[in-house]
Short mmCIF file of C-alpha atoms in Angstrom, two decimals:
data_model
loop_
_atom_site.label_atom_id
_atom_site.label_comp_id
_atom_site.label_asym_id
_atom_site.label_seq_id
_atom_site.Cartn_x
_atom_site.Cartn_y
_atom_site.Cartn_z
CA MET A 1 -39.23 -38.32 22.12
CA ARG A 2 -41.52 -41.09 23.50
CA ALA A 3 -44.26 -39.40 21.94
CA ALA A 4 -42.90 -39.64 18.33
CA VAL A 5 -41.86 -43.28 18.97
CA GLU A 6 -45.42 -44.15 20.08
CA ALA A 7 -46.90 -42.54 17.14
CA ARG A 8 -44.87 -43.47 14.54
CA SER A 9 -46.02 -46.20 11.82
CA SER A 10 -43.41 -46.78 9.12
CA LEU A 11 -41.26 -43.51 10.18
CA LEU A 12 -37.77 -43.63 11.14
CA VAL A 13 -37.23 -41.52 14.12
CA ILE A 14 -33.89 -39.54 13.89
CA ALA A 15 -33.20 -38.00 17.37
CA ARG A 16 -31.02 -34.83 17.06
CA THR A 17 -29.26 -32.93 19.68
CA ASP A 18 -27.31 -29.66 19.44
CA ALA A 19 -26.51 -29.57 22.83
CA ARG A 20 -22.65 -29.91 22.06
CA ALA A 21 -22.53 -26.13 20.86
CA VAL A 22 -24.19 -24.93 24.05
CA GLU A 23 -23.66 -27.59 26.83
CA GLY A 24 -20.81 -29.53 25.65
CA LEU A 25 -20.13 -33.05 24.65
CA ASP A 26 -21.08 -34.86 27.74
CA ALA A 27 -24.39 -33.12 27.78
CA ALA A 28 -24.99 -33.99 24.19
CA LEU A 29 -24.08 -37.68 24.83
CA GLU A 30 -26.40 -37.59 27.88
CA ARG A 31 -29.23 -36.20 25.91
CA ALA A 32 -28.47 -38.79 23.10
CA ARG A 33 -28.70 -41.63 25.71
CA ARG A 34 -32.28 -40.45 26.73
CA TYR A 35 -33.39 -40.41 23.26
CA ARG A 36 -31.85 -43.75 22.60
CA ASP A 37 -33.71 -45.15 25.80
CA ALA A 38 -37.06 -43.55 24.84
CA GLY A 39 -36.72 -45.43 21.44
CA ALA A 40 -35.20 -43.52 18.90
CA ASP A 41 -34.03 -45.41 15.91
CA VAL A 42 -31.01 -43.38 14.92
CA LEU A 43 -29.07 -40.65 16.83
CA PHE A 44 -27.83 -37.52 15.49
CA VAL A 45 -25.12 -35.65 17.88
CA GLU A 46 -24.88 -32.33 15.97
CA ALA A 47 -21.39 -30.52 15.44
CA PRO A 48 -18.76 -32.60 17.41
CA GLU A 49 -15.80 -30.20 17.00
CA ASP A 50 -12.95 -32.60 16.20
CA GLU A 51 -12.22 -36.33 15.11
CA ALA A 52 -11.76 -37.27 19.04
CA GLU A 53 -15.44 -36.18 19.69
CA VAL A 54 -16.67 -38.04 16.53
CA GLU A 55 -14.72 -40.93 18.02
CA ALA A 56 -16.43 -40.51 21.59
CA VAL A 57 -19.82 -40.31 19.97
CA ALA A 58 -19.29 -43.56 18.19
CA ALA A 59 -17.86 -45.12 21.38
CA ALA A 60 -20.85 -44.20 23.45
CA PHE A 61 -23.21 -45.94 21.05
CA PRO A 62 -21.72 -48.93 19.41
CA ASP A 63 -25.09 -50.66 18.96
CA THR A 64 -27.21 -47.76 17.75
CA PRO A 65 -27.26 -46.34 14.46
CA LEU A 66 -25.70 -42.98 14.08
CA LEU A 67 -25.97 -40.16 11.79
CA PHE A 68 -23.00 -38.06 10.81
CA ASN A 69 -23.68 -34.71 9.37
CA TRP A 70 -21.23 -33.67 6.77
CA ALA A 71 -21.78 -29.83 6.85
CA ASP A 72 -19.20 -28.12 4.64
CA GLY A 73 -17.48 -25.54 6.30
CA GLY A 74 -19.14 -26.49 9.51
CA ARG A 75 -17.79 -27.46 13.11
CA THR A 76 -17.31 -31.10 12.58
CA PRO A 77 -14.13 -32.04 10.55
CA PRO A 78 -14.66 -33.81 7.22
CA LEU A 79 -13.72 -37.59 7.69
CA GLY A 80 -13.34 -40.07 4.78
CA LEU A 81 -16.45 -42.30 4.30
CA ASP A 82 -14.28 -45.25 5.03
CA ARG A 83 -13.62 -43.79 8.40
CA ILE A 84 -16.83 -42.70 8.97
CA ARG A 85 -18.26 -46.10 8.30
CA GLU A 86 -15.40 -47.67 10.61
CA LEU A 87 -16.48 -45.65 13.41
CA GLY A 88 -20.10 -47.10 13.23
CA PHE A 89 -22.11 -44.50 11.46
CA SER A 90 -24.68 -45.71 9.14
CA LEU A 91 -26.13 -42.61 7.71
CA VAL A 92 -24.29 -39.47 6.44
CA LEU A 93 -26.17 -36.29 5.36
CA PHE A 94 -24.68 -33.62 3.02
CA PRO A 95 -27.05 -30.82 3.71
CA LEU A 96 -25.21 -27.99 1.95
CA THR A 97 -22.81 -29.69 -0.81
CA THR A 98 -25.44 -29.69 -3.64
CA LEU A 99 -26.89 -26.16 -2.46
CA PHE A 100 -23.24 -24.80 -2.51
CA ALA A 101 -22.68 -26.26 -6.07
CA ALA A 102 -25.95 -25.26 -7.23
CA THR A 103 -25.44 -21.49 -5.86
CA ARG A 104 -22.16 -21.49 -7.61
CA ALA A 105 -23.73 -22.58 -10.86
CA VAL A 106 -26.43 -19.83 -10.75
CA GLN A 107 -23.77 -17.30 -9.88
CA GLU A 108 -21.84 -18.37 -12.98
CA THR A 109 -25.02 -18.35 -15.22
CA LEU A 110 -25.98 -14.95 -13.99
CA ALA A 111 -22.49 -13.60 -14.71
CA SER A 112 -22.74 -15.02 -18.35
CA LEU A 113 -26.10 -13.38 -18.79
CA ARG A 114 -24.73 -10.00 -17.65
CA SER A 115 -21.60 -10.33 -19.76
CA ARG A 116 -22.81 -11.89 -22.90
CA GLY A 117 -26.74 -10.86 -22.85
CA THR A 118 -27.51 -14.54 -23.55
CA PRO A 119 -27.56 -17.83 -21.59
CA ASP A 120 -24.46 -20.01 -21.92
CA LEU A 121 -26.05 -23.59 -21.75
CA GLU A 122 -23.02 -25.66 -21.85
CA GLY A 123 -23.16 -28.36 -19.53
CA ALA A 124 -26.74 -27.55 -18.27
CA LEU A 125 -29.76 -29.51 -18.21
CA LEU A 126 -32.18 -28.77 -21.26
CA PHE A 127 -35.89 -28.73 -20.92
CA ASP A 128 -36.70 -32.18 -21.71
CA GLU A 129 -33.93 -33.42 -19.52
CA PHE A 130 -35.24 -31.32 -16.59
CA THR A 131 -38.81 -32.37 -17.03
CA SER A 132 -37.90 -36.17 -17.27
CA LEU A 133 -35.77 -35.59 -14.28
CA ILE A 134 -38.44 -34.16 -12.06
CA GLY A 135 -40.65 -36.76 -13.35
CA LEU A 136 -43.25 -34.62 -15.28
CA PRO A 137 -44.07 -37.37 -17.66
CA GLU A 138 -45.28 -39.53 -15.22
CA PHE A 139 -47.35 -36.69 -13.63
CA GLN A 140 -48.75 -36.01 -17.05
CA ARG A 141 -49.64 -39.77 -17.40
CA LEU A 142 -51.57 -39.69 -14.14
CA GLU A 143 -53.28 -36.37 -15.06
CA GLU A 144 -54.51 -38.09 -18.28
CA ARG A 145 -55.63 -41.01 -16.56
CA TYR A 146 -57.69 -39.26 -13.87
CA THR A 147 -58.78 -36.39 -15.77
CA ALA A 148 -62.63 -36.94 -16.59
#
């Protein structure tokens, strides 16, 4: 951790510990304390298993930015965003939410292709919307600008 803190320039150092699952909450909190003391900007104690443990993480680091990992179906219970904020968490990750939604959309599209033989594009992005979303026009402008 000290090496990452010393090497950073404009990086935000988020220190994650997964010790809760293996060594228990006390060990995870101790590890997070060491990360904080080494200069981490944000602490991420992964997988507290109930609201009391989430509260314990928050209580242990009242003056340190904390990350809450909202992993749908994971060990940590989903709490309302107001409650998460009230506890002192300043960053919330949703690492699986969009992946799960996209996976469902892919399943439905493939099922439609199988049953109909053609795609059902109702509600889907069309080509121009997609290329705009990913910034393709800007890349094309840059390509034109810098191509000899």
